[in-house]
Short mmCIF file of C-alpha atoms in Angstrom, two decimals:
data_model
loop_
_atom_site.label_atom_id
_atom_site.label_comp_id
_atom_site.label_asym_id
_atom_site.label_seq_id
_atom_site.Cartn_x
_atom_site.Cartn_y
_atom_site.Cartn_z
CA MET O 1 51.52 84.51 173.96
CA ASP O 2 50.39 87.79 175.51
CA ILE O 3 52.67 89.84 177.76
CA PHE O 4 51.79 92.57 180.23
CA ASN O 5 55.06 94.48 180.46
CA PRO O 6 54.52 97.56 182.67
CA ASP O 7 58.30 97.99 182.59
CA HIS O 8 57.99 99.16 178.96
CA ASP O 9 58.71 102.84 179.72
CA LEU O 10 61.84 101.86 181.67
CA CYS O 11 62.98 99.69 178.76
CA LEU O 12 62.55 102.59 176.32
CA ALA O 13 64.43 104.93 178.64
CA ASN O 14 67.35 102.51 178.91
CA GLY O 15 67.38 101.67 175.19
CA SER O 16 69.46 98.51 175.56
CA ALA O 17 68.30 95.04 174.52
CA SER O 18 70.17 93.62 177.52
CA PHE O 19 68.44 95.83 180.11
CA VAL O 20 66.99 93.92 183.08
CA PRO O 21 63.87 95.67 184.45
CA PRO O 22 63.44 95.96 188.24
CA ALA O 23 61.99 92.92 190.00
CA THR O 24 59.01 94.95 191.25
CA ALA O 25 57.99 95.86 187.69
CA ARG O 26 58.40 92.25 186.54
CA GLN O 27 56.24 90.99 189.39
CA PHE O 28 53.55 93.57 188.59
CA GLY O 29 53.51 92.19 185.05
CA GLN O 30 53.24 88.60 186.27
CA ASP O 31 50.61 89.33 188.93
CA CYS O 32 48.34 91.29 186.60
CA SER O 33 48.91 89.46 183.31
CA ALA O 34 45.17 88.82 183.02
CA ILE O 35 44.66 92.51 182.21
CA MET O 36 45.75 91.65 178.66
CA GLU O 37 42.22 90.32 178.11
CA TYR O 38 41.27 93.99 177.73
CA VAL O 39 44.03 94.85 175.24
CA LEU O 40 43.47 94.98 171.49
CA PRO O 41 45.91 93.33 169.04
CA ASP O 42 48.06 95.64 166.89
CA VAL O 43 51.04 94.63 164.74
CA SER O 44 51.26 91.02 165.91
CA PRO O 45 48.97 88.16 167.00
CA HIS O 46 50.96 88.31 170.26
CA LYS O 47 49.50 91.09 172.38
CA VAL O 48 51.91 93.15 174.48
CA TRP O 49 51.41 96.24 176.64
CA GLY O 50 54.13 98.11 174.76
CA TRP O 51 56.64 97.15 172.08
CA ASP O 52 60.36 97.34 172.91
CA ARG O 53 63.50 95.25 172.44
CA ILE O 54 63.14 93.51 175.81
CA VAL O 55 59.65 92.19 175.13
CA LEU O 56 60.70 91.20 171.61
CA GLY O 57 63.52 89.14 173.12
CA ARG O 58 61.09 87.46 175.54
CA LEU O 59 58.82 86.44 172.68
CA LEU O 60 61.68 85.10 170.59
CA LYS O 61 63.02 83.07 173.53
CA SER O 62 59.53 81.61 174.04
CA GLY O 63 59.60 80.29 170.47
CA ALA O 64 57.42 82.91 168.77
CA ASP O 65 57.63 82.99 164.96
CA PRO O 66 59.83 85.99 164.03
CA SER O 67 57.66 86.61 160.96
CA GLN O 68 54.75 87.40 163.30
CA LEU O 69 56.73 89.96 165.29
CA PRO O 70 57.61 93.58 164.51
CA SER O 71 61.06 94.38 163.14
CA GLU O 72 63.81 96.06 165.14
CA ALA O 73 63.41 99.06 162.85
CA TYR O 74 59.75 99.30 163.92
CA LEU O 75 60.81 99.14 167.58
CA ASP O 76 63.27 101.98 166.96
CA THR O 77 60.39 104.02 165.52
CA VAL O 78 58.21 103.28 168.56
CA ARG O 79 61.00 104.53 170.81
CA GLU O 80 61.44 107.67 168.72
CA LEU O 81 57.71 108.44 168.77
CA SER O 82 57.63 107.90 172.55
CA HIS O 83 60.01 110.84 173.15
CA ARG O 84 58.29 113.71 174.96
CA ARG O 85 59.19 116.12 172.16
CA TYR O 86 56.25 114.68 170.21
CA ALA O 87 53.88 115.79 172.97
CA LEU O 88 55.55 119.21 172.79
CA SER O 89 54.98 119.31 169.01
CA CYS O 90 51.37 118.22 169.44
CA ARG O 91 50.76 121.03 171.92
CA GLU O 92 52.33 123.54 169.51
CA TYR O 93 50.06 122.30 166.72
CA VAL O 94 46.93 122.71 168.84
CA PHE O 95 47.90 126.23 169.93
CA SER O 96 48.73 127.23 166.36
CA LYS O 97 45.34 126.12 165.04
CA ILE O 98 43.15 127.75 167.70
CA GLY O 99 42.82 131.44 166.95
CA ASN O 100 41.87 132.61 170.44
CA PRO O 101 43.22 130.04 172.90
CA GLY O 102 41.83 131.76 175.97
CA PHE O 103 40.53 128.44 177.31
CA LEU O 104 43.95 126.73 177.06
CA CYS O 105 46.53 126.38 179.81
CA ASP O 106 50.08 127.01 178.62
CA ILE O 107 52.59 124.90 180.54
CA ALA O 108 55.24 126.16 178.08
CA PRO O 109 57.19 122.89 177.73
CA TYR O 110 60.80 123.37 176.68
CA GLU O 111 63.44 120.82 175.73
CA ALA O 112 66.66 121.89 177.44
CA MET O 113 69.94 120.53 176.08
CA THR O 114 72.34 121.94 178.73
CA MET O 115 72.42 122.42 182.47
CA ASP O 116 72.52 126.19 182.02
CA SER O 117 69.33 126.16 179.94
CA ILE O 118 67.59 123.94 182.50
CA ILE O 119 68.50 126.32 185.32
CA SER O 120 67.55 129.48 183.40
CA THR O 121 64.16 128.00 182.41
CA VAL O 122 63.41 126.95 185.99
CA ASN O 123 64.31 130.47 187.11
CA GLU O 124 61.94 131.89 184.49
CA TYR O 125 59.05 129.59 185.43
CA ALA O 126 59.59 129.91 189.22
CA ASP O 127 57.74 126.61 189.80
CA ALA O 128 58.64 123.87 187.35
CA LEU O 129 58.50 120.18 186.50
CA LEU O 130 61.55 118.42 185.10
CA LYS O 131 60.81 115.35 182.98
CA ALA O 132 63.03 112.72 181.45
CA PRO O 133 62.46 112.62 177.66
CA TRP O 134 61.68 108.90 177.81
CA SER O 135 59.52 108.27 180.84
CA GLY O 136 55.91 107.69 181.75
CA SER O 137 53.41 106.54 184.38
CA GLY O 138 54.62 109.21 186.80
CA LYS O 139 58.25 108.14 186.67
CA GLY O 140 61.18 110.35 185.64
CA ILE O 141 59.58 113.54 186.98
CA ARG O 142 60.96 116.03 189.53
CA LYS O 143 59.39 119.16 191.03
CA VAL O 144 61.78 122.08 191.43
CA ARG O 145 61.84 125.78 192.27
CA PRO O 146 64.72 128.25 191.94
CA ASP O 147 65.15 128.36 195.72
CA SER O 148 64.92 124.59 196.25
CA TRP O 149 67.54 123.14 193.91
CA THR O 150 69.41 120.27 195.54
CA ALA O 151 72.56 118.35 194.66
CA SER O 152 70.25 115.43 193.88
CA ASP O 153 68.30 117.55 191.37
CA ARG O 154 71.48 118.67 189.64
CA GLY O 155 72.83 115.14 189.60
CA TRP O 156 69.60 113.82 188.09
CA CYS O 157 69.67 116.50 185.37
CA ALA O 158 73.29 115.72 184.54
CA LYS O 159 72.43 112.02 184.28
CA MET O 160 69.48 112.69 181.96
CA LEU O 161 71.57 114.98 179.75
CA ASP O 162 74.22 112.28 179.49
CA ARG O 163 71.88 109.32 178.94
CA GLN O 164 68.92 110.83 177.07
CA GLY O 165 70.37 114.02 175.62
CA SER O 166 67.97 116.56 177.12
CA VAL O 167 65.54 117.39 179.93
CA MET O 168 61.98 118.61 179.40
CA VAL O 169 61.07 121.63 181.55
CA GLU O 170 57.45 122.67 182.09
CA ARG O 171 55.70 125.39 184.04
CA ARG O 172 54.01 123.62 186.96
CA GLN O 173 50.26 124.06 187.36
CA LYS O 174 47.75 123.04 190.01
CA VAL O 175 45.63 120.29 188.46
CA ALA O 176 41.88 120.06 189.02
CA LEU O 177 41.12 117.08 186.75
CA ASP O 178 43.29 114.66 184.77
CA PHE O 179 41.90 113.04 181.64
CA SER O 180 43.03 111.49 178.39
CA LEU O 181 42.00 111.00 174.79
CA GLN O 182 42.22 107.40 173.61
CA PHE O 183 43.01 106.70 169.96
CA ARG O 184 43.89 103.59 167.96
CA MET O 185 46.07 103.78 164.87
CA THR O 186 45.31 101.27 162.11
CA PRO O 187 47.34 100.78 158.91
CA ASP O 188 45.30 103.40 157.09
CA ARG O 189 43.53 105.67 159.60
CA LEU O 190 43.23 106.92 163.15
CA LEU O 191 40.20 105.89 165.24
CA PHE O 192 39.04 107.87 168.25
CA GLU O 193 38.10 105.31 170.91
CA GLY O 194 36.96 107.60 173.69
CA PHE O 195 37.69 109.73 176.75
CA ALA O 196 39.09 108.60 180.10
CA ILE O 197 39.30 110.37 183.46
CA PHE O 198 42.08 109.24 185.76
CA GLU O 199 43.47 109.92 189.22
CA THR O 200 47.05 110.07 190.45
CA GLN O 201 48.81 109.85 193.79
CA GLY O 202 51.75 112.21 193.62
CA CYS O 203 52.69 111.86 189.97
CA ALA O 204 51.87 108.14 189.72
CA TYR O 205 48.73 106.64 188.18
CA ASN O 206 46.14 105.38 190.65
CA ALA O 207 42.68 104.86 189.11
CA ASN O 208 40.27 105.47 186.23
CA LEU O 209 36.60 106.37 186.36
CA LEU O 210 34.36 103.75 184.73
CA ALA O 211 31.87 105.79 182.74
CA SER O 212 30.35 106.30 179.33
CA ASN O 213 31.82 108.90 177.01
CA GLY O 214 28.67 110.95 177.43
CA HIS O 215 29.08 111.02 181.21
CA ILE O 216 32.79 111.86 180.98
CA LEU O 217 32.21 114.60 178.44
CA GLY O 218 29.61 116.08 180.77
CA LEU O 219 32.20 116.20 183.58
CA LEU O 220 34.79 117.79 181.29
CA SER O 221 32.24 120.33 180.09
CA ALA O 222 31.97 121.69 183.64
CA TYR O 223 35.42 123.20 183.02
CA SER O 224 35.26 124.22 179.37
CA GLU O 225 32.70 124.44 176.60
CA THR O 226 32.00 121.11 174.91
CA LYS O 227 32.78 122.51 171.48
CA ASP O 228 36.25 123.58 172.65
CA ILE O 229 36.99 120.14 174.11
CA LEU O 230 35.92 118.46 170.87
CA ARG O 231 37.93 120.96 168.82
CA VAL O 232 41.07 120.09 170.79
CA ARG O 233 40.29 116.38 170.38
CA ASP O 234 40.03 116.77 166.61
CA LEU O 235 43.25 118.81 166.40
CA VAL O 236 45.14 116.23 168.43
CA GLY O 237 43.81 113.59 166.03
CA GLU O 238 45.00 115.62 163.06
CA TYR O 239 48.47 115.85 164.55
CA LEU O 240 48.63 112.13 165.31
CA GLU O 241 47.57 111.24 161.78
CA THR O 242 50.28 113.47 160.39
CA ALA O 243 53.07 112.29 162.70
CA PHE O 244 52.18 108.62 163.36
CA LEU O 245 50.17 107.23 160.43
CA GLY O 246 52.18 104.62 158.55
CA ARG O 247 54.80 104.53 161.29
CA TYR O 248 52.89 103.01 164.23
CA ARG O 249 49.93 100.69 164.79
CA GLY O 250 48.10 100.38 168.07
CA VAL O 251 46.80 102.42 170.98
CA LEU O 252 47.74 106.06 171.56
CA GLY O 253 46.74 107.69 174.84
CA VAL O 254 47.12 111.48 175.05
CA ASP O 255 47.12 112.82 178.63
CA MET O 256 45.65 116.24 179.40
CA PHE O 257 44.36 118.14 182.41
CA PHE O 258 42.20 121.03 183.53
CA SER O 259 43.93 123.47 185.86
CA GLU O 260 42.31 124.87 188.99
CA GLU O 261 41.59 127.98 186.91
CA GLY O 262 39.49 125.83 184.56
CA LEU O 263 41.98 126.00 181.67
CA LEU O 264 42.69 123.00 179.45
CA ALA O 265 46.30 121.83 179.12
CA PRO O 266 46.52 119.69 175.96
CA CYS O 267 49.11 117.06 175.04
CA ILE O 268 50.93 116.63 178.34
CA GLU O 269 52.08 113.17 177.33
CA ILE O 270 51.55 110.77 174.41
CA ASN O 271 51.56 107.13 175.47
CA VAL O 272 52.66 105.14 172.42
CA ARG O 273 51.40 101.91 173.96
CA ASN O 274 48.43 100.47 175.75
CA ASN O 275 47.42 102.30 178.91
CA MET O 276 44.94 102.03 181.76
CA GLY O 277 42.77 104.71 180.20
CA MET O 278 42.08 102.49 177.19
CA VAL O 279 41.65 99.46 179.46
CA SER O 280 39.04 101.35 181.49
CA ARG O 281 37.29 102.31 178.26
CA LEU O 282 37.13 98.66 177.12
CA VAL O 283 36.16 97.39 180.59
CA TYR O 284 33.29 99.85 180.85
CA ASP O 285 32.07 99.18 177.32
CA ARG O 286 32.10 95.42 177.88
CA LEU O 287 30.37 95.50 181.26
CA ALA O 288 27.79 98.04 180.10
CA SER O 289 27.01 95.93 177.04
CA GLU O 290 26.70 92.76 179.12
CA TYR O 291 24.34 94.46 181.54
CA ALA O 292 22.29 95.67 178.58
CA GLY O 293 21.70 92.09 177.52
CA GLY O 294 24.49 91.28 175.06
CA PHE O 295 27.41 92.66 173.18
CA CYS O 296 26.93 95.53 170.78
CA ALA O 297 29.07 96.05 167.70
CA GLY O 298 30.28 99.57 167.15
CA ALA O 299 31.50 101.12 163.94
CA SER O 300 34.88 99.55 164.48
CA GLY O 301 33.28 96.13 164.50
CA ARG O 302 34.79 95.28 167.88
CA ALA O 303 32.69 93.19 170.21
CA GLY O 304 31.75 95.25 173.21
CA ALA O 305 31.92 98.60 171.43
CA SER O 306 28.98 100.67 172.51
CA VAL O 307 26.34 102.81 170.92
CA CYS O 308 27.24 106.50 170.55
CA THR O 309 25.42 109.11 172.59
CA ASP O 310 25.08 112.69 171.49
CA ALA O 311 26.27 114.11 174.79
CA SER O 312 27.44 117.39 173.32
CA ALA O 313 24.08 118.04 171.70
CA ARG O 314 22.49 117.38 175.10
CA ALA O 315 24.90 119.96 176.54
CA GLY O 316 23.75 122.51 173.98
CA ALA O 317 26.71 122.33 171.59
CA GLY O 318 26.36 121.81 167.89
CA ALA O 319 28.82 118.94 167.48
CA SER O 320 28.31 115.37 168.64
CA VAL O 321 30.85 113.48 170.71
CA CYS O 322 30.70 110.91 167.91
CA ALA O 323 31.59 113.52 165.31
CA GLY O 324 35.06 114.05 163.94
CA ASP O 325 37.24 112.31 161.42
CA PHE O 326 38.61 109.52 163.57
CA GLY O 327 35.94 106.79 163.70
CA ARG O 328 34.01 105.29 166.59
CA SER O 329 33.68 107.29 169.78
CA GLY O 330 33.02 104.30 172.00
CA ALA O 331 30.41 106.16 174.01
CA GLY O 332 29.17 103.79 176.71
CA LEU O 333 25.85 101.99 176.80
CA SER O 334 24.80 102.45 180.39
CA ALA O 335 21.47 100.62 180.81
CA GLY O 336 21.67 98.49 183.96
CA PHE O 337 25.30 99.35 184.72
CA PRO O 338 26.30 102.27 186.98
CA ASP O 339 27.59 105.10 184.81
CA GLY O 340 30.38 107.07 186.50
CA GLN O 341 29.90 105.53 189.95
CA LEU O 342 32.72 102.96 189.98
CA LYS O 343 36.49 103.17 189.52
CA MET O 344 39.10 100.80 188.15
CA ARG O 345 42.02 100.96 190.54
CA VAL O 346 45.58 99.60 190.49
CA LEU O 347 46.67 98.30 193.90
CA ASN O 348 50.28 97.77 195.03
CA ALA O 349 51.14 96.22 198.37
CA SER O 350 54.22 95.25 200.36
CA SER O 351 52.79 91.84 201.26
CA PRO O 352 50.06 89.47 200.00
CA GLU O 353 48.21 89.99 203.27
CA GLN O 354 48.16 93.76 202.77
CA LEU O 355 46.89 93.30 199.23
CA ARG O 356 44.09 91.00 200.34
CA SER O 357 43.07 93.58 202.94
CA SER O 358 43.01 96.33 200.28
CA LEU O 359 40.87 94.15 198.01
CA ALA O 360 38.26 93.49 200.71
CA GLY O 361 35.90 96.14 199.32
CA ALA O 362 36.41 95.38 195.62
CA ARG O 363 33.36 94.72 193.46
CA THR O 364 35.38 92.76 190.88
CA ILE O 365 39.04 91.78 190.55
CA LEU O 366 40.09 92.14 186.91
CA ALA O 367 43.69 90.95 187.33
CA GLY O 368 46.07 89.89 190.10
CA GLY O 369 45.17 89.24 193.71
CA GLY O 370 46.49 85.67 193.75
CA PRO O 371 47.83 83.97 196.92
CA ASP O 372 51.34 85.40 196.52
CA ALA O 373 50.48 88.53 194.52
CA LEU O 374 51.54 92.04 195.50
CA HIS O 375 49.52 93.77 192.76
CA ALA O 376 45.97 93.79 191.44
CA VAL O 377 43.60 95.70 189.17
CA ALA O 378 40.09 95.84 190.59
CA ILE O 379 36.79 97.68 190.38
CA PHE O 380 35.56 99.56 193.46
#
């Protein structure tokens, strides 16, 4: 039994095994359950989007063998590792290892434990983002300025301090390009699976570019030197191996961005679960391989993994995108399939009719879009 549980972040934030996710999140999971075809197994033969106590309970109620499921202690570790303070620590590690971080954007994340420290940090930053420690996919985020505090903002902060113990405060930046690094943790090593470029509407996820790693690295290299991007990638991998190896198995997506000034902000968020960036990576690799006349086996041995391309060497840098200590890069094989011209988009609608209208221009529907569906994942 495979479960697409996009309510995973909400379940972690609540922390209770009796939590009932919102109906909209449950319907999204039901409508788009077919997306699990593009998810890799991790600690169990039952594939889930993210491991938490709610999804464990669903599997047990369905009759799953408890010996094939992760322990509650493992689920507690997943929740711990999903706290935003690990992204903060990852950012500190990257900054500490780069001698002259002139190409990095410092959002100066700070974990505030009191209302006074939240207010003083917002006053210092002038334009800030407040984030719930357990949150993701654009949820649990508020934009504030010293002159725009509202009673709602203060109430939200008080609630987070009471329920989650702290509030993360960051210096807000104007974003030019969002992207992520996709890793997969095995029992004995970390594998780098590739890059992903994504789009948001407001703070919420909207779409991913379908492109080879070589193409994506070329787009990223328009903002910063390829060698610097790969150096950050390797340092993030080093941190993840130190903090997560032996404690977690599965996909790790690390969100980053380039600011409008062309500076790289590393480790904005660590998704300790599957994510649409990894799905887009697997979708592209599979389609590109099929268009090339059959599946290719990469170094990881996974069907659909693609041949590496030395994009960084093409860009004039000394290191290859396939280099590093973390395994297969997953660089896409693009013969016969458009590289960087299509997007994988998540659609949400208020009615099935509205969804069908939105899907009219889709090239392929990957998941959802049924007669009564309000959600879909499609390629445009």
